[in-house]
Steps between C-alpha positions, in 0.01 A plus 500: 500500500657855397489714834419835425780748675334813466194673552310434849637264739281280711498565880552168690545339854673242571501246774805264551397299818728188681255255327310679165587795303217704335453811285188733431428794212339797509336528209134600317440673836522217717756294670561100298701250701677345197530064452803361387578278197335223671159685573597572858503822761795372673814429445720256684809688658705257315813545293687175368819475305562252232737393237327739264298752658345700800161356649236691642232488699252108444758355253795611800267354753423175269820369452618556886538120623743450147713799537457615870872613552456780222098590579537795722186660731425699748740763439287752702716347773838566395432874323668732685635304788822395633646121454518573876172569559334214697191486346720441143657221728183347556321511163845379370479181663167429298624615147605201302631746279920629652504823654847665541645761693671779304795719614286785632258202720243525248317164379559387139320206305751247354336324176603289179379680197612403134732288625656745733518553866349871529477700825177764500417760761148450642405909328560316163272205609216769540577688182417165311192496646414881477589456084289228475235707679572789245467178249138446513397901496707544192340193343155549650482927425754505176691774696789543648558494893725711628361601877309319745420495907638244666355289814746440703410340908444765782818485699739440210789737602673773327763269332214281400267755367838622285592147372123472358580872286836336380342167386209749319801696332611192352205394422483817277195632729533760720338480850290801539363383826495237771222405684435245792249195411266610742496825333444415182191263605359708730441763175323208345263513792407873532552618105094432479431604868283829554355688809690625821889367596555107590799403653603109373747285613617265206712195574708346252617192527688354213760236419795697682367753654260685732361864439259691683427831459236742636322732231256772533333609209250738378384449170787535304715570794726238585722631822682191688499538881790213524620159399669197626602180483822213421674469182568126708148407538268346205343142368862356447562533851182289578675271251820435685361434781302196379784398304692553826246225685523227206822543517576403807189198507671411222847434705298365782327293250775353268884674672531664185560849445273641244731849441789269302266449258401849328282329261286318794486860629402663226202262493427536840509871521219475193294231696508725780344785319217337398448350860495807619256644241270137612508605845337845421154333382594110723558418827788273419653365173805282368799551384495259222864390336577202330885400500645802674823438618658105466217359315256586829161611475406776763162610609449692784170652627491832627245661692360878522605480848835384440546769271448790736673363718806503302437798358420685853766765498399568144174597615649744768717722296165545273361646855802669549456684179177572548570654822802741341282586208173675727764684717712622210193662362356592861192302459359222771265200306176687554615783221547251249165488236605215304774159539607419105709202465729421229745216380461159476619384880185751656301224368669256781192442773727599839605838293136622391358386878840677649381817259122493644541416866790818485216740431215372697360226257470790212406326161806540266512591161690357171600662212525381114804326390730705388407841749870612558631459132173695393554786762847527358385549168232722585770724696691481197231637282459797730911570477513460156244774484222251239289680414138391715243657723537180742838665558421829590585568849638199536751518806699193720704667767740239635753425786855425553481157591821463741634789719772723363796633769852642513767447737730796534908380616332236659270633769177359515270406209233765424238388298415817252190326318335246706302215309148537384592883437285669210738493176678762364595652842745670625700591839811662627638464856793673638793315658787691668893373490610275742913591570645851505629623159326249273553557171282261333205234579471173411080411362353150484183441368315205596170358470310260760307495832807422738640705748851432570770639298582277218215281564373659140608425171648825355376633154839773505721682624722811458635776691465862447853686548595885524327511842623842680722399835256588772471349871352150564097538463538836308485389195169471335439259178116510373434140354192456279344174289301585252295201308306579187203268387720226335704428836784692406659590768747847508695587800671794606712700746595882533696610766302822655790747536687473156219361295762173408242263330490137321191326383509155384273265353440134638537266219586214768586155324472689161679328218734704270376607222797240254356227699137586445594556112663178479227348660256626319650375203530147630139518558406607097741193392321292744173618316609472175624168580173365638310670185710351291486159646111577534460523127783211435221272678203625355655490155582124630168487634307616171716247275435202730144606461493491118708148523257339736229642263677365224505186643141527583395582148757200353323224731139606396606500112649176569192373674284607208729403248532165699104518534429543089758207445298256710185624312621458169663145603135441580342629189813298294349175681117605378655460171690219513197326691263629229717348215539178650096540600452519076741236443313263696140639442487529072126429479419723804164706509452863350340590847890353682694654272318835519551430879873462467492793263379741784786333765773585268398861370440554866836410582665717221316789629628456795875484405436833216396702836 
C-alpha cells in the first residue's frame, strides 16, 4: 500500500501494555480503535527474532514454545530501569529469554537473529512495537503517522517516561504526550457525561501494572485530583504465584525441579493463565498437562480459595493504593460518584469484591474495551487541533505522578513538586550556603517519595559557580522547577546578590542523539526486512495456491477424462455385443431389430455429447 506523506496526518493513541499493545484513530469525527492484520484490537506485546525476520505481536506470540530463547516480552519491566534494580532481578528470573547487564547497570536482551548473537536495549524492544502500532494506522488511514500519545503506567518514573519518547523517536513518531492508563480510560467514561461535577475513581488493572487515578470532570472538563499505583503489580504477578505453587507440588510430587526445564515452564506459565482466568467464573479448576517434564503427566486442582490465599499480599498493595490515591487528591470514599474498573485482572472475583466492600458495597462500573487507548486518541485529536465541535473546550489537566526534590551540598532532601501536583507547575525555594566563603553549590535533582538523602534516584546534577564569598548562611541561591504539560522538567538557580544563574533541562536516561539515529535505522531495516520477507511468503503463498489449484483442476480432468473412457469402453462393448447379437440372430424380427436399433443410436448419442 503507497502511504501518503503529505497532506493531513492522522491523530493516534497508542497503548503498549506488559501483555497487549493497541492503537486508536481519530478520524470522521470520532475516535476508531484500529484491528490488526489478523482482525484483532490487541496486539500481543511480543517481538521474536528469527533466521529471517522480526516477529510481532500473534505470529511472535505463536511460535514462543519453538523459539523461546529469542521471543522477548514484557519489556515494560526493563524500560528505564537499572540491571540493579530488584524488581528487574525478579522478572529476570521468569524470562526464558537472557537478560544482561550492561556497563552503565542497565538490562540488555541477548538474542540469535540471522544467525547472529545480537544484544538489544529494552527502548528498541518498544520501538518495534510502537512501528508496528504506526503499521496498522498507515495501512488502515493511507496516511502517514508521525505523532501520537502514549500510555504509559502511573508511577513510571522520569527515566521511564524518557525511555518511552526515545523508543517513539525511533520509531519515527514523536511523543506529544503521556498519559497514565487510568487517565486515558477514565476520559472514555465521562466524554458522554453531562450535568454537575462527578468525581470517579478508575482502577486499572492490567497485565503488569496497576493505575488508579482520581478524575473530576465537568462536561468537557477533565481535571485529575491524583493517581497511584505499582509498575510491579498486574495479572502476571497472579501468574507467578500459581506457577510458584505447582512448582513446588510438583517437587513434592515427583523431586524434580520444574525451572531446568524452560520449555515445561513456558507451558506451565500458559496453563496458569488460563487457570486463573477459570477461577474468575469457577470455584476450582485443573491444571491440565500431558507429558510435562520426564514423560509425566501433571494435573493439579486449584481452588478459588487457594488462590487468594496465595495471592494475599497482592490483594493488599491494591488497598494500599487505593488508600494513597483518595489522600493524594484529598478525598475520603464518600466523595467518590462512580468506581470504573479496567484491565483484564479487575475481572478476578477477590479484586472486584476487594473494590466494593472498600467503598461501602457501592456497585462498580466497567468500561468498553479499549477505554484508555481511545482517551489517548481522543486527547490527541484535541492537541492536534482536528478540526470538531466535540473538541471544543476540551481540557485534561493532569498531575506529576512521583514527587520532584533537590538536595543542595547534601543537606536534606526538599521535595519542590510533591506528587499528584496539577501539571505544568512551578516553584522556587530559597536555600542559603552552608560554609563561609562558598563559591559554588553543588544541585541534585531527584525524584521519589523517600526521605533520606540518597534514598532517591537522581534525575541530575550540576553546580552553579561564580557565587560571591560571603559568610556561612549569607548566601542566598533561589532554586525553581518548572514542568510544562509534557513532563519536561527545567531547573534553575540564581544566586540573589550577583544574579549568577544556570538552568538546565532534565533529560535523565536520555539517549544521544547518534545512538537514537542509529537505532532508528536498525529499526527501518528491521521493517523492510519483515516486508520484504512478508511479500517473499505471500508471493510463496499465492504460487502454492495456483499449484494446488493446478493440481485440483489436473485430477478432475483426469477423472472426467478417465470417466468418458469407461463410457465409451461401454458403448465399444454395445457394439461389439450388437454385432455378435446379428451374427447369431440373421432371421431376427423387424420389431427386435428396430429394438436394437434404438439401444445403439442411444448409445452413440450418448458418446457425441
Amino acid at each position: 500500500m503507497v502511504i501518503n506523506k503529505t497532506g493531513d496526518r492522522p491523530s493516534i493513541g497508542i497503548d503498549t501494555g506488559t501483555a497487549y499493545s493497541s492503537v486508536a484513530v481519530w478520524q470522521k469525527d470520532r475516535v476508531e480503535i484500529l484491528p490488526n492484520k489478523f482482525g484483532n484490537l490487541l496486539t500481543p506485546s511480543y517481538v521474536a527474532f528469527t533466521d529471517t525476520e522480526v516477529l510481532v505481536g500473534e505470529a511472535a506470540a505463536d511460535q514462543l514454545l519453538r523459539n523461546a530463547k529469542n521471543t522477548v516480552f514484557g519489556i515494560t519491566r526493563l524500560i528505564g530501569r537499572k540491571f540493579s534494580d530488584p524488581q528487574v532481578q525478579e522478572s529476570i528470573l521468569h524470562y526464558p529469554f537472557e537478560v544482561v547487564c550492561s556497563p552503565d547497570d542497565k538490562p540488555q536482551v541477548v538474542v540469535q537473529f540471522r544467525g547472529e548473537t545480537r544484544v538489544f536495549q529494552p527502548v528498541e524492544i518498544l520501538a518495534i512495537l510502537l512501528s508496528e502500532m504506526r503499521g496498522i494506522v498507515e495501512n488502515y488511514t493511507g496516511k502517514e503517522a508521525k505523532s501520537a500519545v502514549v500510555i504509559v503506567p502511573a508511577y513510571f518514573s522520569y527515566s521511564q517516561r524518557q525511555a518511552v519518547k526515545d523508543a517513539g523517536t525511533i520509531a519515527g513518531l514523536t511523543v506529544m504526550r503521556m498519559i497514565c492508563r487510568s487517565t486515558a480510560a477514565s476520559m472514555a467514561h465521562g466524554l458522554d457525561k453531562k450535568g454537575p461535577e462527578r468525581k470517579v475513581l478508575v482502577v486499572d488493572l492490567g497485565g503488569g501494572t496497576l493505575d488508579m487515578s482520581v478524575v473530576a470532570f465537568e462536561e468537557s472538563n477533565f481535571e485529575v485530583l491524583g493517581t497511584a499505583g505499582d509498575v510491579n503489580l498486574g495479572g502476571d504477578d497472579f501468574d507467578r504465584r500459581l506457577v510458584d505453587y505447582c512448582v513446588a507440588e510438583f517437587k513434592k510430587a515427583h523431586d524434580r525441579d520444574l525451572r531446568t526445564n524452560p520449555r515445561a515452564m513456558l507451558r506451565l506459565r500458559k496453563a496458569c493463565e488460563r487457570a486463573k482466568r477459570a477461577l474468575s467464573i469457577s470455584t476450582e479448576t485443573t491444571v491440565e498437562l500431558e507429558a510435562l517434564y520426564d514423560g509425566i503427566d501433571f494435573h493439579p486442582t486449584i481452588t478459588r480459595t487457594q488462590f487468594k490465599s496465595l495471592c494475599a499480599d497482592l490483594f493488599d498493595r491494591i488497598l494500599w493504593s487505593l488508600q494513597q490515591v483518595l489522600s493524594d487528591a484529598n478525598l475520603i470514599k464518600d466523595n467518590i460518584h462512580d468506581v470504573v474498573h479496567v484491565g483484564g485482572s479487575t475481572r478476578i472475583p477477590k479484586v472486584k469484591k476487594l473494590l466494593a466492600e472498600f467503598f461501602n458495597g457501592k456497585s462498580l462500573s466497567r468500561v468498553i474495551e479499549g477505554a484508555a487507548v481511545f482517551g489517548a486518541a481522543h486527547l490527541a485529536a484535541t492537541l492536534c487541533s482536528e478540526p470538531s465541535p466535540k473538541l471544543d473546550n476540551y481540557l485534561l489537566l493532569d498531575v506529576a505522578p512521583l514527587s520532584l526534590g533537590v538536595e543542595v551540598d547534601g543537606t536534606i532532601s526538599t521535595v519542590m513538586i510533591p506528587r499528584s501536583t496539577a501539571v505544568p507547575t512551578k516553584k522556587t525555594e530559597t536555600f542559603s550556603t552552608s560554609q563561609d566563603n562558598q563559591s559554588n553549590v553543588h544541585i541534585q535533582v531527584f525524584e521519589g517519595e523517600g526521605w533520606r538523602i540518597g534514598s532517591n534516584p537522581i534525575l541530575h546534577e550540576f553546580k552553579l559557580d561564580g557565587i560571591p564569598p560571603l559568610p556561612c548562611g549569607q548566601g542566598k541561591i533561589d532554586i525553581t522547577f518548572d514542568v510544562d504539560a509534557n513532563d519536561i522538567l527545567h531547573v534553575s538557580a540564581t544566586e540573589q546578590s550577583m544574579g549568577v544563574a544556570k538552568t538546565v533541562r532534565i533529560v535523565a536516561g536520555c539517549l544521544p542523539p547518534s545512538e537514537i539515529e542509529r537505532m532508528r535505522t536498525e529499526a527501518e531495516h528491521f521493517k523492510y526486512l519483515s516486508e520484504r520477507n512478508r511479500l517473499r511468503v505471500e508471493a510463496r503463498n499465492a504460487l502454492e495456491t495456483s499449484a494446488y489449484s493446478l493440481r485440483t483442476a489436473a485430477a478432475e480432468r483426469i477423472t472426467e477424462l478417465r470417466q468418458a473412457i469407461e463410457e465409451a469402453k461401454a458403448i465399444e462393448e454395445i457394439s461389439e455385443e450388437t454385432l455378435r447379437w446379428l451374427e447369431a440372430n440373421e432371421s431376427a424380427k423387424n420389431e427386435d431389430l428396430h429394438l436394437k436399433q434404438r439401444e445403439v443410436a442411444a448409445a452413440l448419442s450418448s458418446l457425441r455429447n
